[in-house]
Amino acid sequence: MGFFDGLLGGRAADFDSGNASTNAIELTRRHQTVSLTRQGAATGNLRVNLSWRMRTSDFDGGRTSLLRHPFKALKPPEIIGHGQSMVDVDLDLGCLYELTDGTKGVVQPLGGYLGDVNAPPYIKLSGDDRFGSGSGETMYVNLDHRDDLKRMLVFVYIYDQTPAFDRTHAVVTLYPSNGPRIEIGLDERHPQARSCAVVMIENIKDELIVRREVKFVYGFQGELDRLYGWGLQWGRGYKTKADR
């Protein structure tokens, strides 16, 4: 069983989901930001979803397969669903938050620190999906309390001690209550990274700005904290059976 940085505590709450839209905005290096306020999407519950799939190149024999079937090199890499019978890669969704009153903290699966959507921090993690199912992991942000939210850093990390971002195709998707969904792909190859800061949501002069980050680090939440100057105290932690 692997280990990583964590805080203990947290409580559960009920929540509602926003409506999914059929079109999408993809945040890239060239197009890094989008304003939820200007799109009329700064109210209701913002749904943040993490989904991932494993690349078949890790399971089809690699170079041996290409030698037997050379024309496979001409085909795009196939992506398949990740099952427990394959490599045990456990991606987790989390969020560092800072409220306008100065309160700082984290929402993540470790320790059942799942947050609350109707009370501070107005962020709720719905659960922990260990194997990247179709629904993935989902977090809700109550934007009706946007005046209480200063900044939120959505991040992804690998639970066990085996870095595998290079073997997964992960996508974080934001579903506002109104307007197009926002997609951030984690397609960069960083085989030794264990965590990735994906997207920052900031309240800047009463405007909610979503900014692509996609910064991979070799440590866990504590290293992301130092990178973005959150200033929390971190310790080592383990997942319990209830967190899996």
mmCIF file of N, CA, C and O in Angstrom, residues 173-232:
data_model
loop_
_atom_site.group_PDB
_atom_site.id
_atom_site.type_symbol
_atom_site.label_atom_id
_atom_site.label_comp_id
_atom_site.label_asym_id
_atom_site.label_seq_id
_atom_site.Cartn_x
_atom_site.Cartn_y
_atom_site.Cartn_z
ATOM 1 N N THR A 173 -12.530 17.532 -16.602
ATOM 2 C CA THR A 173 -13.576 18.269 -17.298
ATOM 3 C C THR A 173 -14.406 19.056 -16.298
ATOM 4 O O THR A 173 -14.832 18.518 -15.276
ATOM 5 N N LEU A 174 -14.618 20.341 -16.592
ATOM 6 C CA LEU A 174 -15.449 21.206 -15.766
ATOM 7 C C LEU A 174 -16.794 21.379 -16.451
ATOM 8 O O LEU A 174 -16.858 21.741 -17.633
ATOM 9 N N TYR A 175 -17.864 21.098 -15.716
ATOM 10 C CA TYR A 175 -19.219 21.251 -16.239
ATOM 11 C C TYR A 175 -19.919 22.383 -15.487
ATOM 12 O O TYR A 175 -20.454 22.170 -14.394
ATOM 13 N N PRO A 176 -19.932 23.600 -16.022
ATOM 14 C CA PRO A 176 -20.661 24.695 -15.377
ATOM 15 C C PRO A 176 -22.165 24.446 -15.424
ATOM 16 O O PRO A 176 -22.654 23.618 -16.204
ATOM 17 N N SER A 177 -22.902 25.170 -14.612
ATOM 18 C CA SER A 177 -24.359 25.045 -14.628
ATOM 19 C C SER A 177 -24.954 25.593 -15.921
ATOM 20 O O SER A 177 -26.098 25.299 -16.265
ATOM 21 N N ASN A 178 -24.161 26.387 -16.639
ATOM 22 C CA ASN A 178 -24.622 26.972 -17.895
ATOM 23 C C ASN A 178 -23.442 27.090 -18.852
ATOM 24 O O ASN A 178 -22.329 27.390 -18.433
ATOM 25 N N GLY A 179 -23.660 26.828 -20.129
ATOM 26 C CA GLY A 179 -22.604 26.995 -21.114
ATOM 27 C C GLY A 179 -21.804 25.726 -21.362
ATOM 28 O O GLY A 179 -22.086 24.665 -20.812
ATOM 29 N N PRO A 180 -20.775 25.836 -22.211
ATOM 30 C CA PRO A 180 -20.004 24.655 -22.614
ATOM 31 C C PRO A 180 -19.137 24.105 -21.491
ATOM 32 O O PRO A 180 -18.734 24.831 -20.583
ATOM 33 N N ARG A 181 -18.865 22.835 -21.559
ATOM 34 C CA ARG A 181 -17.931 22.214 -20.619
ATOM 35 C C ARG A 181 -16.516 22.646 -20.966
ATOM 36 O O ARG A 181 -16.239 23.084 -22.091
ATOM 37 N N ILE A 182 -15.602 22.527 -20.012
ATOM 38 C CA ILE A 182 -14.218 22.951 -20.177
ATOM 39 C C ILE A 182 -13.326 21.738 -19.947
ATOM 40 O O ILE A 182 -13.402 21.106 -18.886
ATOM 41 N N GLU A 183 -12.474 21.398 -20.900
ATOM 42 C CA GLU A 183 -11.652 20.189 -20.825
ATOM 43 C C GLU A 183 -10.172 20.539 -20.722
ATOM 44 O O GLU A 183 -9.681 21.430 -21.420
ATOM 45 N N ILE A 184 -9.471 19.822 -19.849
ATOM 46 C CA ILE A 184 -8.016 19.947 -19.703
ATOM 47 C C ILE A 184 -7.428 18.547 -19.766
ATOM 48 O O ILE A 184 -7.650 17.729 -18.875
ATOM 49 N N GLY A 185 -6.694 18.261 -20.824
ATOM 50 C CA GLY A 185 -6.086 16.942 -20.991
ATOM 51 C C GLY A 185 -4.704 16.870 -20.361
ATOM 52 O O GLY A 185 -3.942 17.843 -20.397
ATOM 53 N N LEU A 186 -4.383 15.707 -19.772
ATOM 54 C CA LEU A 186 -3.063 15.495 -19.169
ATOM 55 C C LEU A 186 -2.279 14.532 -20.045
ATOM 56 O O LEU A 186 -1.949 13.415 -19.643
ATOM 57 N N ASP A 187 -1.974 14.969 -21.259
ATOM 58 C CA ASP A 187 -1.345 14.093 -22.239
ATOM 59 C C ASP A 187 0.168 14.203 -22.280
ATOM 60 O O ASP A 187 0.832 13.461 -23.000
ATOM 61 N N GLU A 188 0.738 15.145 -21.536
ATOM 62 C CA GLU A 188 2.194 15.273 -21.534
ATOM 63 C C GLU A 188 2.815 14.066 -20.831
ATOM 64 O O GLU A 188 2.286 13.582 -19.831
ATOM 65 N N ARG A 189 3.951 13.595 -21.343
ATOM 66 C CA ARG A 189 4.592 12.401 -20.794
ATOM 67 C C ARG A 189 5.579 12.792 -19.698
ATOM 68 O O ARG A 189 6.620 13.385 -19.968
ATOM 69 N N HIS A 190 5.226 12.479 -18.462
ATOM 70 C CA HIS A 190 6.100 12.701 -17.307
ATOM 71 C C HIS A 190 6.118 11.412 -16.489
ATOM 72 O O HIS A 190 5.398 11.286 -15.489
ATOM 73 N N PRO A 191 6.914 10.418 -16.917
ATOM 74 C CA PRO A 191 6.841 9.077 -16.322
ATOM 75 C C PRO A 191 7.175 9.015 -14.843
ATOM 76 O O PRO A 191 6.739 8.085 -14.166
ATOM 77 N N GLN A 192 7.930 9.969 -14.301
ATOM 78 C CA GLN A 192 8.311 9.912 -12.892
ATOM 79 C C GLN A 192 7.444 10.799 -12.000
ATOM 80 O O GLN A 192 7.616 10.810 -10.778
ATOM 81 N N ALA A 193 6.514 11.553 -12.594
ATOM 82 C CA ALA A 193 5.685 12.461 -11.801
ATOM 83 C C ALA A 193 4.642 11.692 -11.013
ATOM 84 O O ALA A 193 4.106 10.681 -11.466
ATOM 85 N N ARG A 194 4.349 12.207 -9.819
ATOM 86 C CA ARG A 194 3.320 11.592 -8.981
ATOM 87 C C ARG A 194 2.109 12.505 -8.786
ATOM 88 O O ARG A 194 1.078 12.051 -8.305
ATOM 89 N N SER A 195 2.251 13.774 -9.112
ATOM 90 C CA SER A 195 1.145 14.711 -8.939
ATOM 91 C C SER A 195 1.139 15.710 -10.091
ATOM 92 O O SER A 195 2.160 15.928 -10.742
ATOM 93 N N CYS A 196 -0.033 16.306 -10.303
ATOM 94 C CA CYS A 196 -0.148 17.311 -11.358
ATOM 95 C C CYS A 196 -1.152 18.378 -10.942
ATOM 96 O O CYS A 196 -2.308 18.062 -10.606
ATOM 97 N N ALA A 197 -0.708 19.637 -10.915
ATOM 98 C CA ALA A 197 -1.625 20.761 -10.748
ATOM 99 C C ALA A 197 -2.317 20.974 -12.087
ATOM 100 O O ALA A 197 -1.666 21.280 -13.084
ATOM 101 N N VAL A 198 -3.629 20.805 -12.133
ATOM 102 C CA VAL A 198 -4.339 20.782 -13.407
ATOM 103 C C VAL A 198 -4.904 22.139 -13.786
ATOM 104 O O VAL A 198 -4.656 22.658 -14.868
ATOM 105 N N VAL A 199 -5.678 22.744 -12.882
ATOM 106 C CA VAL A 199 -6.367 23.979 -13.239
ATOM 107 C C VAL A 199 -6.580 24.823 -11.985
ATOM 108 O O VAL A 199 -6.832 24.301 -10.901
ATOM 109 N N MET A 200 -6.432 26.148 -12.150
ATOM 110 C CA MET A 200 -6.680 27.095 -11.069
ATOM 111 C C MET A 200 -7.973 27.856 -11.375
ATOM 112 O O MET A 200 -8.187 28.315 -12.496
ATOM 113 N N ILE A 201 -8.830 27.967 -10.368
ATOM 114 C CA ILE A 201 -10.047 28.757 -10.475
ATOM 115 C C ILE A 201 -9.919 29.901 -9.474
ATOM 116 O O ILE A 201 -9.806 29.663 -8.270
ATOM 117 N N GLU A 202 -9.893 31.135 -9.968
ATOM 118 C CA GLU A 202 -9.643 32.287 -9.107
ATOM 119 C C GLU A 202 -10.751 33.330 -9.240
ATOM 120 O O GLU A 202 -11.289 33.545 -10.332
ATOM 121 N N ASN A 203 -11.043 33.965 -8.127
ATOM 122 C CA ASN A 203 -11.964 35.089 -8.111
ATOM 123 C C ASN A 203 -11.130 36.365 -8.175
ATOM 124 O O ASN A 203 -10.539 36.793 -7.188
ATOM 125 N N ILE A 204 -11.057 36.949 -9.361
ATOM 126 C CA ILE A 204 -10.231 38.127 -9.597
ATOM 127 C C ILE A 204 -11.130 39.304 -9.927
ATOM 128 O O ILE A 204 -11.768 39.351 -10.978
ATOM 129 N N LYS A 205 -11.224 40.242 -8.998
ATOM 130 C CA LYS A 205 -12.061 41.447 -9.181
ATOM 131 C C LYS A 205 -13.482 41.061 -9.568
ATOM 132 O O LYS A 205 -14.058 41.553 -10.553
ATOM 133 N N ASP A 206 -14.054 40.116 -8.774
ATOM 134 C CA ASP A 206 -15.436 39.656 -8.954
ATOM 135 C C ASP A 206 -15.648 38.921 -10.275
ATOM 136 O O ASP A 206 -16.790 38.823 -10.757
ATOM 137 N N GLU A 207 -14.580 38.413 -10.857
ATOM 138 C CA GLU A 207 -14.691 37.610 -12.073
ATOM 139 C C GLU A 207 -14.040 36.254 -11.827
ATOM 140 O O GLU A 207 -12.887 36.181 -11.379
ATOM 141 N N LEU A 208 -14.778 35.172 -12.099
ATOM 142 C CA LEU A 208 -14.243 33.825 -11.910
ATOM 143 C C LEU A 208 -13.474 33.405 -13.158
ATOM 144 O O LEU A 208 -14.061 33.248 -14.236
ATOM 145 N N ILE A 209 -12.166 33.237 -12.998
ATOM 146 C CA ILE A 209 -11.279 32.887 -14.100
ATOM 147 C C ILE A 209 -10.792 31.447 -13.924
ATOM 148 O O ILE A 209 -10.330 31.062 -12.843
ATOM 149 N N VAL A 210 -10.890 30.667 -14.986
ATOM 150 C CA VAL A 210 -10.361 29.308 -15.010
ATOM 151 C C VAL A 210 -9.070 29.330 -15.818
ATOM 152 O O VAL A 210 -9.069 29.756 -16.977
ATOM 153 N N ARG A 211 -7.962 28.876 -15.225
ATOM 154 C CA ARG A 211 -6.672 28.917 -15.903
ATOM 155 C C ARG A 211 -6.020 27.533 -15.909
ATOM 156 O O ARG A 211 -5.882 26.892 -14.878
ATOM 157 N N ARG A 212 -5.630 27.105 -17.066
ATOM 158 C CA ARG A 212 -4.916 25.836 -17.207
ATOM 159 C C ARG A 212 -3.546 25.931 -16.559
ATOM 160 O O ARG A 212 -2.815 26.897 -16.770
ATOM 161 N N GLU A 213 -3.178 24.915 -15.779
ATOM 162 C CA GLU A 213 -1.856 24.837 -15.168
ATOM 163 C C GLU A 213 -1.058 23.679 -15.772
ATOM 164 O O GLU A 213 -0.014 23.882 -16.380
ATOM 165 N N VAL A 214 -1.513 22.460 -15.567
ATOM 166 C CA VAL A 214 -0.859 21.228 -16.050
ATOM 167 C C VAL A 214 0.640 21.267 -15.721
ATOM 168 O O VAL A 214 1.492 21.259 -16.608
ATOM 169 N N LYS A 215 0.942 21.333 -14.443
ATOM 170 C CA LYS A 215 2.317 21.302 -13.951
ATOM 171 C C LYS A 215 2.532 20.015 -13.164
ATOM 172 O O LYS A 215 1.911 19.805 -12.122
ATOM 173 N N PHE A 216 3.414 19.164 -13.673
ATOM 174 C CA PHE A 216 3.704 17.884 -13.031
ATOM 175 C C PHE A 216 4.828 18.049 -12.018
ATOM 176 O O PHE A 216 5.796 18.779 -12.267
ATOM 177 N N VAL A 217 4.695 17.370 -10.887
ATOM 178 C CA VAL A 217 5.739 17.386 -9.863
ATOM 179 C C VAL A 217 6.028 15.948 -9.450
ATOM 180 O O VAL A 217 5.218 15.046 -9.656
ATOM 181 N N TYR A 218 7.188 15.759 -8.817
ATOM 182 C CA TYR A 218 7.610 14.405 -8.456
ATOM 183 C C TYR A 218 7.164 14.008 -7.058
ATOM 184 O O TYR A 218 7.271 12.854 -6.666
ATOM 185 N N GLY A 219 6.635 14.967 -6.287
ATOM 186 C CA GLY A 219 6.127 14.668 -4.958
ATOM 187 C C GLY A 219 4.610 14.659 -4.942
ATOM 188 O O GLY A 219 3.957 14.490 -5.971
ATOM 189 N N PHE A 220 4.060 14.865 -3.747
ATOM 190 C CA PHE A 220 2.616 14.816 -3.596
ATOM 191 C C PHE A 220 2.070 16.203 -3.258
ATOM 192 O O PHE A 220 2.621 17.204 -3.674
ATOM 193 N N GLN A 221 0.991 16.252 -2.471
ATOM 194 C CA GLN A 221 0.306 17.512 -2.227
ATOM 195 C C GLN A 221 1.206 18.562 -1.587
ATOM 196 O O GLN A 221 1.071 19.756 -1.860
ATOM 197 N N GLY A 222 2.108 18.130 -0.714
ATOM 198 C CA GLY A 222 3.009 19.078 -0.064
ATOM 199 C C GLY A 222 3.862 19.840 -1.061
ATOM 200 O O GLY A 222 4.132 21.037 -0.876
ATOM 201 N N GLU A 223 4.276 19.171 -2.122
ATOM 202 C CA GLU A 223 5.087 19.848 -3.141
ATOM 203 C C GLU A 223 4.240 20.818 -3.962
ATOM 204 O O GLU A 223 4.700 21.911 -4.324
ATOM 205 N N LEU A 224 2.991 20.447 -4.239
ATOM 206 C CA LEU A 224 2.090 21.379 -4.919
ATOM 207 C C LEU A 224 1.827 22.597 -4.036
ATOM 208 O O LEU A 224 1.765 23.731 -4.521
ATOM 209 N N ASP A 225 1.678 22.356 -2.741
ATOM 210 C CA ASP A 225 1.483 23.441 -1.784
ATOM 211 C C ASP A 225 2.645 24.430 -1.851
ATOM 212 O O ASP A 225 2.449 25.646 -1.937
ATOM 213 N N ARG A 226 3.862 23.919 -1.817
ATOM 214 C CA ARG A 226 5.039 24.795 -1.864
ATOM 215 C C ARG A 226 5.133 25.536 -3.190
ATOM 216 O O ARG A 226 5.523 26.714 -3.236
ATOM 217 N N LEU A 227 4.762 24.858 -4.271
ATOM 218 C CA LEU A 227 4.831 25.469 -5.598
ATOM 219 C C LEU A 227 3.899 26.661 -5.723
ATOM 220 O O LEU A 227 4.233 27.667 -6.365
ATOM 221 N N TYR A 228 2.739 26.572 -5.068
ATOM 222 C CA TYR A 228 1.735 27.631 -5.193
ATOM 223 C C TYR A 228 1.589 28.464 -3.920
ATOM 224 O O TYR A 228 0.704 29.324 -3.849
ATOM 225 N N GLY A 229 2.442 28.226 -2.929
ATOM 226 C CA GLY A 229 2.463 29.048 -1.733
ATOM 227 C C GLY A 229 1.213 28.972 -0.883
ATOM 228 O O GLY A 229 0.725 30.001 -0.397
ATOM 229 N N TRP A 230 0.688 27.756 -0.662
ATOM 230 C CA TRP A 230 -0.525 27.622 0.141
ATOM 231 C C TRP A 230 -0.230 27.717 1.641
ATOM 232 O O TRP A 230 -0.997 28.280 2.400
ATOM 233 N N GLY A 231 0.876 27.115 2.073
ATOM 234 C CA GLY A 231 1.291 27.251 3.465
ATOM 235 C C GLY A 231 0.613 26.324 4.446
ATOM 236 O O GLY A 231 0.542 26.630 5.645
ATOM 237 N N LEU A 232 0.118 25.176 3.988
ATOM 238 C CA LEU A 232 -0.478 24.197 4.891
ATOM 239 C C LEU A 232 0.599 23.294 5.492
ATOM 240 O O LEU A 232 1.700 23.191 4.959
#
